[in-house]
mmCIF file of C-alpha atoms in Angstrom:
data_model
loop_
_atom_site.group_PDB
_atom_site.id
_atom_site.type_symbol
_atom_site.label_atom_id
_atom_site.label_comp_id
_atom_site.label_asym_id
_atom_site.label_seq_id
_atom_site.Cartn_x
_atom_site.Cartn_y
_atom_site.Cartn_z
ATOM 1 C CA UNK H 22 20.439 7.192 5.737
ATOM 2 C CA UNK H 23 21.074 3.616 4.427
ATOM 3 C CA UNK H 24 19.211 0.316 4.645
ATOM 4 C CA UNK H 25 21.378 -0.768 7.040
ATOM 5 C CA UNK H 26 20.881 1.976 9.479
ATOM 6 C CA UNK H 27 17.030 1.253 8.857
ATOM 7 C CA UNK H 28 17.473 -2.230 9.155
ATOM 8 C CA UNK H 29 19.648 -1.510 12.684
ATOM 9 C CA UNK H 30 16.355 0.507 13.954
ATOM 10 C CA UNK H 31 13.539 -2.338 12.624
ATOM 11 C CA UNK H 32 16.193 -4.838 14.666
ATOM 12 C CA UNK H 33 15.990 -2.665 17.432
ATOM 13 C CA UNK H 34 12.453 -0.806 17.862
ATOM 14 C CA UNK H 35 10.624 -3.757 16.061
ATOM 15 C CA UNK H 36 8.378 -1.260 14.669
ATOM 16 C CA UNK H 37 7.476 1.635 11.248
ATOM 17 C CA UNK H 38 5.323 3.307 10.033
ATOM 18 C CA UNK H 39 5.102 4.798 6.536
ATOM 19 C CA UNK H 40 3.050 8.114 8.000
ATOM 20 C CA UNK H 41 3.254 9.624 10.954
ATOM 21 C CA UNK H 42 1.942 8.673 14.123
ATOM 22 C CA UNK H 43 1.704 9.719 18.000
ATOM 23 C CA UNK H 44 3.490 6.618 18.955
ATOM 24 C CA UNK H 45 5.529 5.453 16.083
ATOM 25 C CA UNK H 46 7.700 7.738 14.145
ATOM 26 C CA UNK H 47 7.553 7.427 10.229
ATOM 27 C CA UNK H 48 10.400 6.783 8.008
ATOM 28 C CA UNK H 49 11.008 10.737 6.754
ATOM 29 C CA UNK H 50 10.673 11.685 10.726
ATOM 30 C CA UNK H 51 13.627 9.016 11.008
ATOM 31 C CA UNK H 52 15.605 10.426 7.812
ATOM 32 C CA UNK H 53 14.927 7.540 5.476
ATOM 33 C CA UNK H 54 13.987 7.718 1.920
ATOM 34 C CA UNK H 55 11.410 5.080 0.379
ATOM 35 C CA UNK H 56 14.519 3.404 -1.407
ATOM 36 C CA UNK H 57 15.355 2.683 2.179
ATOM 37 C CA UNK H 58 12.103 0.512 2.761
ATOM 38 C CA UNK H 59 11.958 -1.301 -0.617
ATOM 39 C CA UNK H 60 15.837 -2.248 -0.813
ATOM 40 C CA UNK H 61 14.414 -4.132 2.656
ATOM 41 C CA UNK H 62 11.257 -5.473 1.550
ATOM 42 C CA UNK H 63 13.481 -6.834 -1.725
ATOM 43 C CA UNK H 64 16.083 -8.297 0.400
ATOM 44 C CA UNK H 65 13.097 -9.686 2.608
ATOM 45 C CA UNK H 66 14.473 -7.921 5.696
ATOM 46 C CA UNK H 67 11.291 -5.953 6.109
ATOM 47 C CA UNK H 68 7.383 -7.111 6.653
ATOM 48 C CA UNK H 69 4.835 -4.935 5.042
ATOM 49 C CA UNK H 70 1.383 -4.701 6.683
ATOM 50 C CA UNK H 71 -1.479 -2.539 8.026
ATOM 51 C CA UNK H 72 -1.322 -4.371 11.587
ATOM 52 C CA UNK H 73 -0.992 -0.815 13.514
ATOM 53 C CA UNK H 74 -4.725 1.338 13.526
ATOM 54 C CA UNK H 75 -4.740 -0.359 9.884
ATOM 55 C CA UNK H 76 -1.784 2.005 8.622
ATOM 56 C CA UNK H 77 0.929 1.249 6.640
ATOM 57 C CA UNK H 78 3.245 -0.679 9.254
ATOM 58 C CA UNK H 79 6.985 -2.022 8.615
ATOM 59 C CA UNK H 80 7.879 -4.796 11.364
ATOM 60 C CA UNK H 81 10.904 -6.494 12.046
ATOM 61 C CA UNK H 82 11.246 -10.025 11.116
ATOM 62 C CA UNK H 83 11.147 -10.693 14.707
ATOM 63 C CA UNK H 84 8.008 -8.455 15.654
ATOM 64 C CA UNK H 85 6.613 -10.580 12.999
ATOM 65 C CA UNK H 86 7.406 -13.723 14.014
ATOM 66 C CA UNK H 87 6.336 -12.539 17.812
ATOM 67 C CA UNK H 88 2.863 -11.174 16.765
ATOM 68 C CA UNK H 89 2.189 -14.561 14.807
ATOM 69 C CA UNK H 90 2.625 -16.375 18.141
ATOM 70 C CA UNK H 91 0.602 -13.786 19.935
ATOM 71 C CA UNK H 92 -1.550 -11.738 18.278
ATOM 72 C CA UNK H 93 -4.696 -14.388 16.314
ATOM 73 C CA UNK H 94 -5.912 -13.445 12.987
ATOM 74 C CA UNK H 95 -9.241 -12.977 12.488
ATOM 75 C CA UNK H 96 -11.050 -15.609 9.721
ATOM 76 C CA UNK H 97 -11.073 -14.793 5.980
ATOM 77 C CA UNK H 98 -14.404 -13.536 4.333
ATOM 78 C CA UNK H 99 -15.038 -14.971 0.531
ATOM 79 C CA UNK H 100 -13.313 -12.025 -0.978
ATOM 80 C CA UNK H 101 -10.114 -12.261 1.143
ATOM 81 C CA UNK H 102 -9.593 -15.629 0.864
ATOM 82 C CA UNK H 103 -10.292 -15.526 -3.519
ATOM 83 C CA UNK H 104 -7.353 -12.896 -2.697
ATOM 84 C CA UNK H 105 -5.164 -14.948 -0.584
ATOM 85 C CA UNK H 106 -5.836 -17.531 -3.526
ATOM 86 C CA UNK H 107 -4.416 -15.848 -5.782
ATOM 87 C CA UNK H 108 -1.486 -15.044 -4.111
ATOM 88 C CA UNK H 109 -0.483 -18.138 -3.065
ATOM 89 C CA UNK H 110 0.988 -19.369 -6.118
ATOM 90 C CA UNK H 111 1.204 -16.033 -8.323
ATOM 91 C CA UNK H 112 3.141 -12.777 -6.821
ATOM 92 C CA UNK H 113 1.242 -9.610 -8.177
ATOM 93 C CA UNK H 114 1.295 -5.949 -8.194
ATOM 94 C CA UNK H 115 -2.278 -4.517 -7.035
ATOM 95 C CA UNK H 116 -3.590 -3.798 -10.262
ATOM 96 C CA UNK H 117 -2.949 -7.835 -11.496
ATOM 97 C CA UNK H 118 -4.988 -8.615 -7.966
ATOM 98 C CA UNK H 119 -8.084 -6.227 -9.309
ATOM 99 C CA UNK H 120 -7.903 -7.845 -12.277
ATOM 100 C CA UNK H 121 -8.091 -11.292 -11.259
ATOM 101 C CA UNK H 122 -10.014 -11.284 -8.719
ATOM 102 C CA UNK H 123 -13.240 -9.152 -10.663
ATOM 103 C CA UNK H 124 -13.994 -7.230 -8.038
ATOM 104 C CA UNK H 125 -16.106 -4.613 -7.617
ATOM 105 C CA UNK H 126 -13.597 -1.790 -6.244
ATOM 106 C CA UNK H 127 -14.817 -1.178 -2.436
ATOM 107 C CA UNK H 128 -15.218 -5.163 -2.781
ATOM 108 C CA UNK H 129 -11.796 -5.388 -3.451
ATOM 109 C CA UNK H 130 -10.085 -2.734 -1.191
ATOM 110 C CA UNK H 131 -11.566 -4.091 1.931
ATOM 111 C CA UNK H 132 -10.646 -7.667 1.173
ATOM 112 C CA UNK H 133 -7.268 -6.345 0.426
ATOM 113 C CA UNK H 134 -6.573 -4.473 3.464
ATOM 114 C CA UNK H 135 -7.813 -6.916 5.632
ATOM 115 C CA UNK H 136 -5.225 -9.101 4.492
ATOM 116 C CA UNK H 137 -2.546 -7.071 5.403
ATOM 117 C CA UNK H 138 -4.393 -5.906 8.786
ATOM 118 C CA UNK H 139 -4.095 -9.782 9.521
ATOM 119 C CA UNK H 140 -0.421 -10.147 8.549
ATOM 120 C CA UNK H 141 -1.856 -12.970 5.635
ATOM 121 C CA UNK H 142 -0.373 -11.055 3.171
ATOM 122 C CA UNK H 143 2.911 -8.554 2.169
ATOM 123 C CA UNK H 144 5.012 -7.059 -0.157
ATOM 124 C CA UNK H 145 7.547 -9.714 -1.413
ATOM 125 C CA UNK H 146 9.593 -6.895 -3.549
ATOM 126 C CA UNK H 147 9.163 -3.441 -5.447
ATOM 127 C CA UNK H 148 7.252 -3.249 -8.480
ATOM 128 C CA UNK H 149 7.158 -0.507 -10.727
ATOM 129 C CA UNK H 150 8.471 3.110 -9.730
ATOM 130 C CA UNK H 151 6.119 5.582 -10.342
ATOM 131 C CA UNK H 152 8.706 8.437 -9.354
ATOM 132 C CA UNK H 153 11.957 8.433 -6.996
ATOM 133 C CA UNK H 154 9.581 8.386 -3.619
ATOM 134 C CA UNK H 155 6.969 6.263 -5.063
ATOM 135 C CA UNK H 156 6.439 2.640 -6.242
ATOM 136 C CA UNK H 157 4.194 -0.070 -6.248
ATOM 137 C CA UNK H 158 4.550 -3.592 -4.765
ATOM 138 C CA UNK H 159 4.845 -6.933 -5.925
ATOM 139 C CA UNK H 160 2.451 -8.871 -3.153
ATOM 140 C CA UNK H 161 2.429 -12.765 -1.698
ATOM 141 C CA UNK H 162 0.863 -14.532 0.716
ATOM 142 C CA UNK H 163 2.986 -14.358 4.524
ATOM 143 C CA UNK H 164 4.226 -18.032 4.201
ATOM 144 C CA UNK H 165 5.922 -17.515 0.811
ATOM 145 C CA UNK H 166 7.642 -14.410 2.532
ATOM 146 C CA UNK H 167 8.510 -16.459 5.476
ATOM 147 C CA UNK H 168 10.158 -18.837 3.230
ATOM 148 C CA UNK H 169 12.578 -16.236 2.665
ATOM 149 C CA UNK H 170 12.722 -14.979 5.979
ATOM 150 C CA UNK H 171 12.944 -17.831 8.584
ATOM 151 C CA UNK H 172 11.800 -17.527 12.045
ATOM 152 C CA UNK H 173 14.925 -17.119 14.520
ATOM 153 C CA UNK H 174 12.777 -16.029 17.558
ATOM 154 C CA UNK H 175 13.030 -18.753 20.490
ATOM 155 C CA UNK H 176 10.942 -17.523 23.297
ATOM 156 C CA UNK H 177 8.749 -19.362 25.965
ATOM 157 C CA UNK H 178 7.123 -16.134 26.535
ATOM 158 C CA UNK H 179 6.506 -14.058 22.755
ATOM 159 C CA UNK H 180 4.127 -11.319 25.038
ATOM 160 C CA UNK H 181 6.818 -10.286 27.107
ATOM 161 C CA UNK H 182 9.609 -10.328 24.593
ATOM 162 C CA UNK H 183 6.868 -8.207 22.002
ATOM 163 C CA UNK H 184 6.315 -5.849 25.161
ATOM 164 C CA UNK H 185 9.793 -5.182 26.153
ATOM 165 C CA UNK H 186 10.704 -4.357 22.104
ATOM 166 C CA UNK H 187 7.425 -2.197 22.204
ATOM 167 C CA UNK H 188 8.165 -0.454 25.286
ATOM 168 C CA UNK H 189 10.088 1.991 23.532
ATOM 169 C CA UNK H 190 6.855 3.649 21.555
ATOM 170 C CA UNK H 191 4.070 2.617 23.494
ATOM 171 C CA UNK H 192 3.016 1.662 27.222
ATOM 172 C CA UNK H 193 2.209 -1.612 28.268
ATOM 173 C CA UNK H 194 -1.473 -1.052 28.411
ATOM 174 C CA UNK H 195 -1.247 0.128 24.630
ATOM 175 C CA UNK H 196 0.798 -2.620 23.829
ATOM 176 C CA UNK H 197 -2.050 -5.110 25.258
ATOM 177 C CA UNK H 198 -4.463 -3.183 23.080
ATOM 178 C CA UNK H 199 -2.678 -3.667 19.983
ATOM 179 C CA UNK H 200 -2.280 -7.239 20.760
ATOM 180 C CA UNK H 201 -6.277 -7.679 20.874
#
């Protein structure tokens, strides 16, 4: 498959997921490669988080823009904010982050994924491969990506728009849910 195929279905479905789910198919289910996801997240095409049951999750520009309006991030602790810090001027791979933020490990990994549960931070572009399915990220804080990536979505209603993209995985009553 190419990008653009993937980017056709994140246009489309809204929606990713790097392992497989009972809603959401992942991208080998789909026939996509991880070249597939970071020639997106490099182009900017592509918003890396852990918003879905806190797995990896790729969303649309538009689902992002959408679940901004709709879904509210929860507050930062310390450690997540010291992270978002961090990121705000400075794009880093995960093992820069550990370094800088001197962490304790657990410390560190719950801070981390919290930010991208809340959508405060992503993947700007690929890092280093580690083998041909396999790389790390280079991370930033959402607005830096958004710079990149401006917000075309014009809706008076951002629920029903998010629902009616959703619809195709999940019912409306698990589409509330994940809105919560």
């Amino acid at each position: 498959m190419t990008d653009k195929t993937l980017k056709e279905y994140l246009i489309h479905y809204g929606i990713l997921t790097c392992n497989s789910t009972p809603t959401i198919p992942n991208i080998t289910d789909l026939g996509f490669h991880w070249s597939d996801v970071t020639r997106l997240i490099d182009n900017h095409e592509l918003f890396y988080c852990k918003t879905y049951k806190n797995r990896t999750t790729y969303l649309s520009p538009e689902v992002y823009y959408l679940l901004k309006q709709c879904k509210k991030q929860k507050p930062m602790s310390a450690e997540s904010q010291e992270i978002h810090q961090l990121l705000k001027n400075n794009t880093m791979e995960t093992s820069e982050l550990k370094a800088f933020s001197f962490m304790q490990q657990s410390e560190y990994k719950k801070a981390f994924d919290f930010l991208l549960k809340e959508r405060y931070i992503t993947a700007i572009q690929n890092g280093r491969f580690i083998n041909p399915n396999w790389s790390t990220f280079v991370y930033t804080v959402a607005e830096n990506w958004e710079a990149y990536t401006p917000e075309t979505v014009c809706t008076t209603d951002p629920v029903e728009q998010l629902t009616t993209i959703l619809q195709s995985f999940m019912t409306e009553k698990e589409v509330r849910n994940f809105l919560k």
